PDB file of C-alpha atoms in Angstrom:
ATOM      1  CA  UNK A  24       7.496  -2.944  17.461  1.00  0.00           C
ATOM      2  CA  UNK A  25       8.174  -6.544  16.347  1.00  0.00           C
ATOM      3  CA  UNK A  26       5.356  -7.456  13.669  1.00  0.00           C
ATOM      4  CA  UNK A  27       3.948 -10.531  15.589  1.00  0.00           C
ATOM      5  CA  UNK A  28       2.672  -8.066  18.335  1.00  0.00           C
ATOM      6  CA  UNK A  29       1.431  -5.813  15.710  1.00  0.00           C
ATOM      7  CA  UNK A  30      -0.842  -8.488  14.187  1.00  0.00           C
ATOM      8  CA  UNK A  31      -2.103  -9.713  17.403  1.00  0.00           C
ATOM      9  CA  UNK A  32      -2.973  -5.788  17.776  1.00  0.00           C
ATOM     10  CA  UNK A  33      -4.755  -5.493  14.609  1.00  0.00           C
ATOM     11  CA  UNK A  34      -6.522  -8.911  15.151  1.00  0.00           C
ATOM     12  CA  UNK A  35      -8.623  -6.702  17.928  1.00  0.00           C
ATOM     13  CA  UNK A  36      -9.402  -4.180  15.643  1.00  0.00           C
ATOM     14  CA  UNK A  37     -11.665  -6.742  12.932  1.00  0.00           C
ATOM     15  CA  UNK A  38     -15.050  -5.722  13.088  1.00  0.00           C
ATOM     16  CA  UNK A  39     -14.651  -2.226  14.122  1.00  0.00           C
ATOM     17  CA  UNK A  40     -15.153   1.077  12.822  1.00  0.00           C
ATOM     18  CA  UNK A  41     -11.661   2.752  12.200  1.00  0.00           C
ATOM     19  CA  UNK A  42     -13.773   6.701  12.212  1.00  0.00           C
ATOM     20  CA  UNK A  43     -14.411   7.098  15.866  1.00  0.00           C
ATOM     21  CA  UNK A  44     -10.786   6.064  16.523  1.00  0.00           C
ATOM     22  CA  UNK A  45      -9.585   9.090  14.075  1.00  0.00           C
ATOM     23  CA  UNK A  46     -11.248  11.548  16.674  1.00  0.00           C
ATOM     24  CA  UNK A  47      -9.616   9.517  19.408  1.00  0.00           C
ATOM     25  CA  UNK A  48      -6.320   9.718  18.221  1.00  0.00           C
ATOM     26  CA  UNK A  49      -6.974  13.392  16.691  1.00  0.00           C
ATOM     27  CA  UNK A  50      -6.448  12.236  13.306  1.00  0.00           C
ATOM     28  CA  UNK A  51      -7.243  14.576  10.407  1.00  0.00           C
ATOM     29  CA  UNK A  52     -10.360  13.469   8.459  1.00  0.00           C
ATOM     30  CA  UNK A  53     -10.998  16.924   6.811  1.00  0.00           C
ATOM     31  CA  UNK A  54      -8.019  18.295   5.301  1.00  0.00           C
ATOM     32  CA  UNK A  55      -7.437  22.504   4.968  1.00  0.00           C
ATOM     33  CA  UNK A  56      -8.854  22.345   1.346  1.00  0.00           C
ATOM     34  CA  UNK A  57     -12.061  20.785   3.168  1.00  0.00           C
ATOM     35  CA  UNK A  58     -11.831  17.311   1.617  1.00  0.00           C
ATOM     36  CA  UNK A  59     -11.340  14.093   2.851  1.00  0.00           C
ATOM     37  CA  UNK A  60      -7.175  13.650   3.838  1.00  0.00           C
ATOM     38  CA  UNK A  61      -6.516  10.321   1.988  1.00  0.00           C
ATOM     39  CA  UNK A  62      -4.331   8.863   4.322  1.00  0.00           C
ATOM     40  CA  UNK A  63      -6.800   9.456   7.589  1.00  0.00           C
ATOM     41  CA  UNK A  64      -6.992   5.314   7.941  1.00  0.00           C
ATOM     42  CA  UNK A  65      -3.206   4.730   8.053  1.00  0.00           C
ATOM     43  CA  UNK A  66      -2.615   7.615  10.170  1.00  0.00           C
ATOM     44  CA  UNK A  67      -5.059   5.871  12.732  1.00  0.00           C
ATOM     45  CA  UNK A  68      -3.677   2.480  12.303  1.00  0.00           C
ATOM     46  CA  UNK A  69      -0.243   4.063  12.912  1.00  0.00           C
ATOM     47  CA  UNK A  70      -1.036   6.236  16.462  1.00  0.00           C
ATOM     48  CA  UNK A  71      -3.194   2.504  17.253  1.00  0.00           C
ATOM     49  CA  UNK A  72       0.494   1.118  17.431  1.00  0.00           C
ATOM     50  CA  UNK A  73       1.837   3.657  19.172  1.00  0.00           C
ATOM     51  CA  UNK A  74       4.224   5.441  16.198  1.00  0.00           C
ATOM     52  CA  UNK A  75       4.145   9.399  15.121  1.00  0.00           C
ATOM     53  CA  UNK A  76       2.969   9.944  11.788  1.00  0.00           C
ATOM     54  CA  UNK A  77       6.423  11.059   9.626  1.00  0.00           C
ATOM     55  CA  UNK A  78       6.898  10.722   6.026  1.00  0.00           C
ATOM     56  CA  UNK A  79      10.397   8.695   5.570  1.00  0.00           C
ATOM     57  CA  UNK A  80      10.745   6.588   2.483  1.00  0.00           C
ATOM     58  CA  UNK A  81      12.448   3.915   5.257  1.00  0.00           C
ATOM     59  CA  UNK A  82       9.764   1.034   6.342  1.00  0.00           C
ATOM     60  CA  UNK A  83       7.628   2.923   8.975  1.00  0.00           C
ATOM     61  CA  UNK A  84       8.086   0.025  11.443  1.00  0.00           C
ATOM     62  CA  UNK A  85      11.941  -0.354  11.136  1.00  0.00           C
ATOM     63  CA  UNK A  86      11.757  -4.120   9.603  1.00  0.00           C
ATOM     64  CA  UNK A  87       8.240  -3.836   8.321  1.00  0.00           C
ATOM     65  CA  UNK A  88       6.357  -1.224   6.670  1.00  0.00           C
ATOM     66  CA  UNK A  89       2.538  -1.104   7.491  1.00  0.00           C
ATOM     67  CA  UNK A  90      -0.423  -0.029   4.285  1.00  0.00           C
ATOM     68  CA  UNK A  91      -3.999   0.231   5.003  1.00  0.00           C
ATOM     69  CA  UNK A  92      -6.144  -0.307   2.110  1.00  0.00           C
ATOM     70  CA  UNK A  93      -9.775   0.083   1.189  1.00  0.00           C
ATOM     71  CA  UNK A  94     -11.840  -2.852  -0.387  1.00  0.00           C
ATOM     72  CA  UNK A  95     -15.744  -2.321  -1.870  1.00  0.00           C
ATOM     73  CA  UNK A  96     -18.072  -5.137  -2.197  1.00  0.00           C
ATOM     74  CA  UNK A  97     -19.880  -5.655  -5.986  1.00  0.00           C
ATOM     75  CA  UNK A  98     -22.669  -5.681  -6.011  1.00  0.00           C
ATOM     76  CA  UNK A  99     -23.060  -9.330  -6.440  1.00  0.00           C
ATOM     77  CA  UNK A 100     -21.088  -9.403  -3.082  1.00  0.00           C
ATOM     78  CA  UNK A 101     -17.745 -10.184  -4.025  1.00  0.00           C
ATOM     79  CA  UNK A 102     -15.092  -8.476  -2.296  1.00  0.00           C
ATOM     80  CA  UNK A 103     -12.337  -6.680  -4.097  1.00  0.00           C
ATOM     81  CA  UNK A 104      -9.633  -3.504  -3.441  1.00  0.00           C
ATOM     82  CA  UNK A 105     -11.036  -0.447  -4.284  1.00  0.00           C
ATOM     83  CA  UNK A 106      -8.009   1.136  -5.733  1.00  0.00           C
ATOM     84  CA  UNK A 107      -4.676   0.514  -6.246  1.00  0.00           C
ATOM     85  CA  UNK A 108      -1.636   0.665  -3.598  1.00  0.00           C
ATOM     86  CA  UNK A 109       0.873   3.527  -3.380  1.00  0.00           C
ATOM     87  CA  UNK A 110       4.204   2.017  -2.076  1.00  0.00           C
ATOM     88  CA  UNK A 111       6.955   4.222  -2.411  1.00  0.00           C
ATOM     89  CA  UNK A 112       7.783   7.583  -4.719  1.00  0.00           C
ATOM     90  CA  UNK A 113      10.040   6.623  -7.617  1.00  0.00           C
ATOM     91  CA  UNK A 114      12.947   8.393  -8.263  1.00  0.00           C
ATOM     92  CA  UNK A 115      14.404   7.716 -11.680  1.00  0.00           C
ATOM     93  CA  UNK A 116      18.266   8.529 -11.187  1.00  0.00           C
ATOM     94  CA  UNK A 117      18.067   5.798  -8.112  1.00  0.00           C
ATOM     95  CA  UNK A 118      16.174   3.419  -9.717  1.00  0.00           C
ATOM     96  CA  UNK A 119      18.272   4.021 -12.560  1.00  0.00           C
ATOM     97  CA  UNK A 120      21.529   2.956 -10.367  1.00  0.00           C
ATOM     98  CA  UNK A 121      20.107  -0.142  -8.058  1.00  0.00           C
ATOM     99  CA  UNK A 122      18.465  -3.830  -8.732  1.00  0.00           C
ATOM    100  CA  UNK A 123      15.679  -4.350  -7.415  1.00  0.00           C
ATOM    101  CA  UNK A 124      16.463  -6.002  -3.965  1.00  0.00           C
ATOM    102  CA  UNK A 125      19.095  -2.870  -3.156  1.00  0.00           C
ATOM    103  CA  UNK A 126      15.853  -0.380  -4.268  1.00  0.00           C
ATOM    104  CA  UNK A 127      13.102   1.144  -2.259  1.00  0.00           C
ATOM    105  CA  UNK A 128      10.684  -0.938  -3.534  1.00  0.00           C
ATOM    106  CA  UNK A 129      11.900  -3.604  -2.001  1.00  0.00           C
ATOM    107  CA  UNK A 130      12.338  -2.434   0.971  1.00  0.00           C
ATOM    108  CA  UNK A 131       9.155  -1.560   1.586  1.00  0.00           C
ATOM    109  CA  UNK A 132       7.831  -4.628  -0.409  1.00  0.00           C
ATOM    110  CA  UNK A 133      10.026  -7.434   1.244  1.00  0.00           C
ATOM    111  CA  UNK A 134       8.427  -7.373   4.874  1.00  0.00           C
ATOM    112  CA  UNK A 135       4.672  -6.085   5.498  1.00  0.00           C
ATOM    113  CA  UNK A 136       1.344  -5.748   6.883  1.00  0.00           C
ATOM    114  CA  UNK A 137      -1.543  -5.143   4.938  1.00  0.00           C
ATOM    115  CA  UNK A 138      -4.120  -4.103   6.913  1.00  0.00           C
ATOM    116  CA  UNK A 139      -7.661  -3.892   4.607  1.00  0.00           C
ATOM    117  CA  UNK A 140     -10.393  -2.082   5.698  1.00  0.00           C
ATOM    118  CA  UNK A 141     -14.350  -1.468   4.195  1.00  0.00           C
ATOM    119  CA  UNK A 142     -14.998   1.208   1.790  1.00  0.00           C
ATOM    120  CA  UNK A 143     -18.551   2.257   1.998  1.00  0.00           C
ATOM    121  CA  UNK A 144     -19.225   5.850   0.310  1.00  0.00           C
ATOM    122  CA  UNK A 145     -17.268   8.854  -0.181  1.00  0.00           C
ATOM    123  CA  UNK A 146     -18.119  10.334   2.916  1.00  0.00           C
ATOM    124  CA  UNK A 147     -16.605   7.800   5.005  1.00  0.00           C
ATOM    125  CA  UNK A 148     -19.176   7.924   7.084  1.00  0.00           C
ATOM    126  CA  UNK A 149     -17.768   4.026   8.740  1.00  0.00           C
ATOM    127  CA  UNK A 150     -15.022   2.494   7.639  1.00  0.00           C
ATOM    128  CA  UNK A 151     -15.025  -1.700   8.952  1.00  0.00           C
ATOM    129  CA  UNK A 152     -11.804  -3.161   9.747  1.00  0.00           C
ATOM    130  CA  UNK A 153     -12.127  -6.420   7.349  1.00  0.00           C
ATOM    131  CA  UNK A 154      -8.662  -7.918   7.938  1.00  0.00           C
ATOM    132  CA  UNK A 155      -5.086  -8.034   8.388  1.00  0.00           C
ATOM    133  CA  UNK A 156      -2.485  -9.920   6.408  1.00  0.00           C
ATOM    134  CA  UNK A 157       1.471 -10.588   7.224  1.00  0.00           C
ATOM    135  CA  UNK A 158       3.323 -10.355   3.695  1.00  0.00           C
ATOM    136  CA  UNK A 159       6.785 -11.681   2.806  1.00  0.00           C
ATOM    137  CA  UNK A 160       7.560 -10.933  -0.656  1.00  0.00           C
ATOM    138  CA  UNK A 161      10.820 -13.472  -0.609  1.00  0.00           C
ATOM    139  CA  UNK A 162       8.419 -15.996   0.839  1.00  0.00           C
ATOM    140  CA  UNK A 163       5.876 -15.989  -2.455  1.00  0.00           C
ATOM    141  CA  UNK A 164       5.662 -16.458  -6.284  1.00  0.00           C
ATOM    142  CA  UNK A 165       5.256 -12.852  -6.861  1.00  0.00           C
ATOM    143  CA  UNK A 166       8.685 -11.850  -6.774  1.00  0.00           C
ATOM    144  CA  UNK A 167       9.544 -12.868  -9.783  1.00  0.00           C
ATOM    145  CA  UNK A 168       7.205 -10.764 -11.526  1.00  0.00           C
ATOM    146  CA  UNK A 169       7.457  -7.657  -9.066  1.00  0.00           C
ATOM    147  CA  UNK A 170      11.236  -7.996  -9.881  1.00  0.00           C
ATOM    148  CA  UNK A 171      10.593  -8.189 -13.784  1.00  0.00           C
ATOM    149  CA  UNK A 172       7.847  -5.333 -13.681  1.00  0.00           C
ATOM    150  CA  UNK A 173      10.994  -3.224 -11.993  1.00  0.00           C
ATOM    151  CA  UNK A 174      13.618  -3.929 -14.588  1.00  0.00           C
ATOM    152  CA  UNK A 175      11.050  -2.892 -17.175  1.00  0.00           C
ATOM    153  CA  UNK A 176      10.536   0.390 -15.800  1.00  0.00           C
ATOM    154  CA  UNK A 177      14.038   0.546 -14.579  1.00  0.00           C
ATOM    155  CA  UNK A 178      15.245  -0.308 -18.425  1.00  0.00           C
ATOM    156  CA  UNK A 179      12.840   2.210 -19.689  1.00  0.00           C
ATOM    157  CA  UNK A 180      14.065   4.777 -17.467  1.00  0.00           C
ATOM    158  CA  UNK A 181      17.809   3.929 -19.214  1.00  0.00           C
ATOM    159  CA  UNK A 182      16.434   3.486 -22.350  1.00  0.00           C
ATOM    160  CA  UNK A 183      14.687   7.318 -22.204  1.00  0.00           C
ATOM    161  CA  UNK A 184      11.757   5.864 -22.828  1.00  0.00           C
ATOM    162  CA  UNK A 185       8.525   7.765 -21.185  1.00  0.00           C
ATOM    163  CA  UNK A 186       6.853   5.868 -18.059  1.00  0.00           C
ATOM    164  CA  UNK A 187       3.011   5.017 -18.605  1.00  0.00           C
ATOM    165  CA  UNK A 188       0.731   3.677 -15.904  1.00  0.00           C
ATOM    166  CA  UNK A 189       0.466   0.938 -18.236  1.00  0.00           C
ATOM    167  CA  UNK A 190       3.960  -0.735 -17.628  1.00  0.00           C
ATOM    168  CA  UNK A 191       3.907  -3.655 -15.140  1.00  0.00           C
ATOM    169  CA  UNK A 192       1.752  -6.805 -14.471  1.00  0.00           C
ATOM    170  CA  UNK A 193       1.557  -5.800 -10.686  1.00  0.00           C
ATOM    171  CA  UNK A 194       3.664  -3.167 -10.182  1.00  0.00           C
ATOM    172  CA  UNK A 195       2.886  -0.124 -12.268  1.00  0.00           C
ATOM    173  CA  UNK A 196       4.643   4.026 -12.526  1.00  0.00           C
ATOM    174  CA  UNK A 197       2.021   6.593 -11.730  1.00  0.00           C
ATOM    175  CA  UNK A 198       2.278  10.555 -11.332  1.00  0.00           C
ATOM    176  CA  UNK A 199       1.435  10.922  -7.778  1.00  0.00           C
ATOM    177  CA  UNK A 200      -1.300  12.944  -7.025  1.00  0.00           C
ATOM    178  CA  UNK A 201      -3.296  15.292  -9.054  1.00  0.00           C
ATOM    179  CA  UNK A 202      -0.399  15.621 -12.227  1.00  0.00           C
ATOM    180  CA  UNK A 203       0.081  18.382 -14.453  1.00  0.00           C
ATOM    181  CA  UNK A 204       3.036  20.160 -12.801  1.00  0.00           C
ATOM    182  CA  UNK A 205       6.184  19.837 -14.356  1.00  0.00           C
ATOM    183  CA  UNK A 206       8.250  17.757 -13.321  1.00  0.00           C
ATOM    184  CA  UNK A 207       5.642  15.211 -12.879  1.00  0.00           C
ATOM    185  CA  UNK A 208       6.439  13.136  -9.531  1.00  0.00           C
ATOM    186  CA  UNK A 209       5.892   9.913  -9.813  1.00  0.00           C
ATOM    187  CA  UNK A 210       5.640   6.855  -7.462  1.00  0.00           C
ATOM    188  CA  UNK A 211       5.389   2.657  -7.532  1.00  0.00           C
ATOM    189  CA  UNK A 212       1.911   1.434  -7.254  1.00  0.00           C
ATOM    190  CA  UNK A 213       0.594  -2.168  -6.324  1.00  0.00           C
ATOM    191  CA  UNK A 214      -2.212  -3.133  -8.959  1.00  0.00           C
ATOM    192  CA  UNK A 215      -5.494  -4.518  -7.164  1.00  0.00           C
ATOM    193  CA  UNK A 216      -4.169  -8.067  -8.789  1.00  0.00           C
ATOM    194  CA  UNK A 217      -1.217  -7.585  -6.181  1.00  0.00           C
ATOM    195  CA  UNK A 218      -3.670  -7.003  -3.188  1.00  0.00           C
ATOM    196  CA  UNK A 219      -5.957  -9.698  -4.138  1.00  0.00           C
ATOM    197  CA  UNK A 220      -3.119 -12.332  -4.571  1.00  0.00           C
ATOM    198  CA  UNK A 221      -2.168 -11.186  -1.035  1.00  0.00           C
ATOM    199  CA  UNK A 222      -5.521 -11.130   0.810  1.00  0.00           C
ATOM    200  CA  UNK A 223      -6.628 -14.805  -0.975  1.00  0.00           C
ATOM    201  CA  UNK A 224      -3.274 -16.593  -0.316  1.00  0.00           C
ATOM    202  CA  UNK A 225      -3.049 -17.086  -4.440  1.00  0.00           C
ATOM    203  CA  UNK A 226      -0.194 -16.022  -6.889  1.00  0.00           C
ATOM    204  CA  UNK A 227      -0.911 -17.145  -9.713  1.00  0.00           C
ATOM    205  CA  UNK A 228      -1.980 -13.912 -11.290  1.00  0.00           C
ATOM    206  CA  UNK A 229      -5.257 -15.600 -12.499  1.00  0.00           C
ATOM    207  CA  UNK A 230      -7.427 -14.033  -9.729  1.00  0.00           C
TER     208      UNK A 230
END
């Protein structure tokens, strides 16, 4: 699907409530360990489009790679991401051997839609479609410092020195999910910095 008709799509969802359209689509909200499956909204925003939910490390839309993510509003009202962005797992030995426009990162970085939706309580009891944002990562100042925030990890990894969620202005190395196994597996996060440069048009960092 060419991303112009997929924003035009998404443009009809603002304003609703992405949890009736789970059972519509026969999403899974409550995962076999009876909690909440994480990824319930982008599985909906996927079978909204019309594509079957797989887990390839390729953009999910051919060209463009689709993320739905949560924001919460303060309680002075502002507006801001809830959590940070997963983007793709990182594997050391390839991130070891590519820059960063032949890695996955980029690839799922270079062409997007964001697609942010309304976190209200942990029961995701409604979930409001807020908005929906085209992203071109070429097209911005960020990719300067999503590039440098790669080499660092990608010199640490060469280096032998240990990754830390701390590395990286907006891109950061994370153990994915729950940690303690060994091996830990570990995948590239967007910081909420990233996500708020996206969704107010600004990157300058200073947001």
């Amino acid at each position: 699907m060419e991303r112009e008709i997929a924003l035009a799509r998404f443009a009809e969802l603002i304003g609703q409530d992405l949890r009736p359209l789970a059972q519509t689509y026969e999403v899974t909200f409550i995962a076999k360990n009876g909690k909440i499956n994480k990824g319930w909204a982008g599985h909906v925003a996927e079978r909204y489009l019309g594509l079957p939910l797989n887990s390839s490390r390729a953009p999910n839309f051919g060209s463009w790679e689709l993320k739905v993510v949560p924001f919460k509003y303060l309680k002075n009202g502002l507006l801001v991401p809830k959590e940070t962005m997963a983007i793709t797992m990182l594997d050391p030995f390839e991130v070891a051997g590519k820059t960063f426009t032949e890695s996955h990162l980029y690839t799922k970085l270079r062409k997007q839609i964001i697609l942010a939706r309304i976190f209200v309580d942990q029961a995701e009891t409604t979930s409001l479609v807020y908005g929906v944002k085209a992203f071109d990562l070429g097209d911005t100042e960020l990719f300067q410092t999503v590039e440098a925030d790669y080499n660092l990890i990608r010199e640490a990894i060469l280096d032998g020195v240990p990754l830390t969620g701390s590395m990286g202005k907006l891109i950061q190395p994370r153990t994915k999910g729950q940690g303690g196994a060994a091996p830990k597996t570990r995948a590239f996060y967007a910081r909420k910095e990233f996500l708020t440069s996206v969704f107010r048009g600004k990157y300058d960092l200073a947001v």
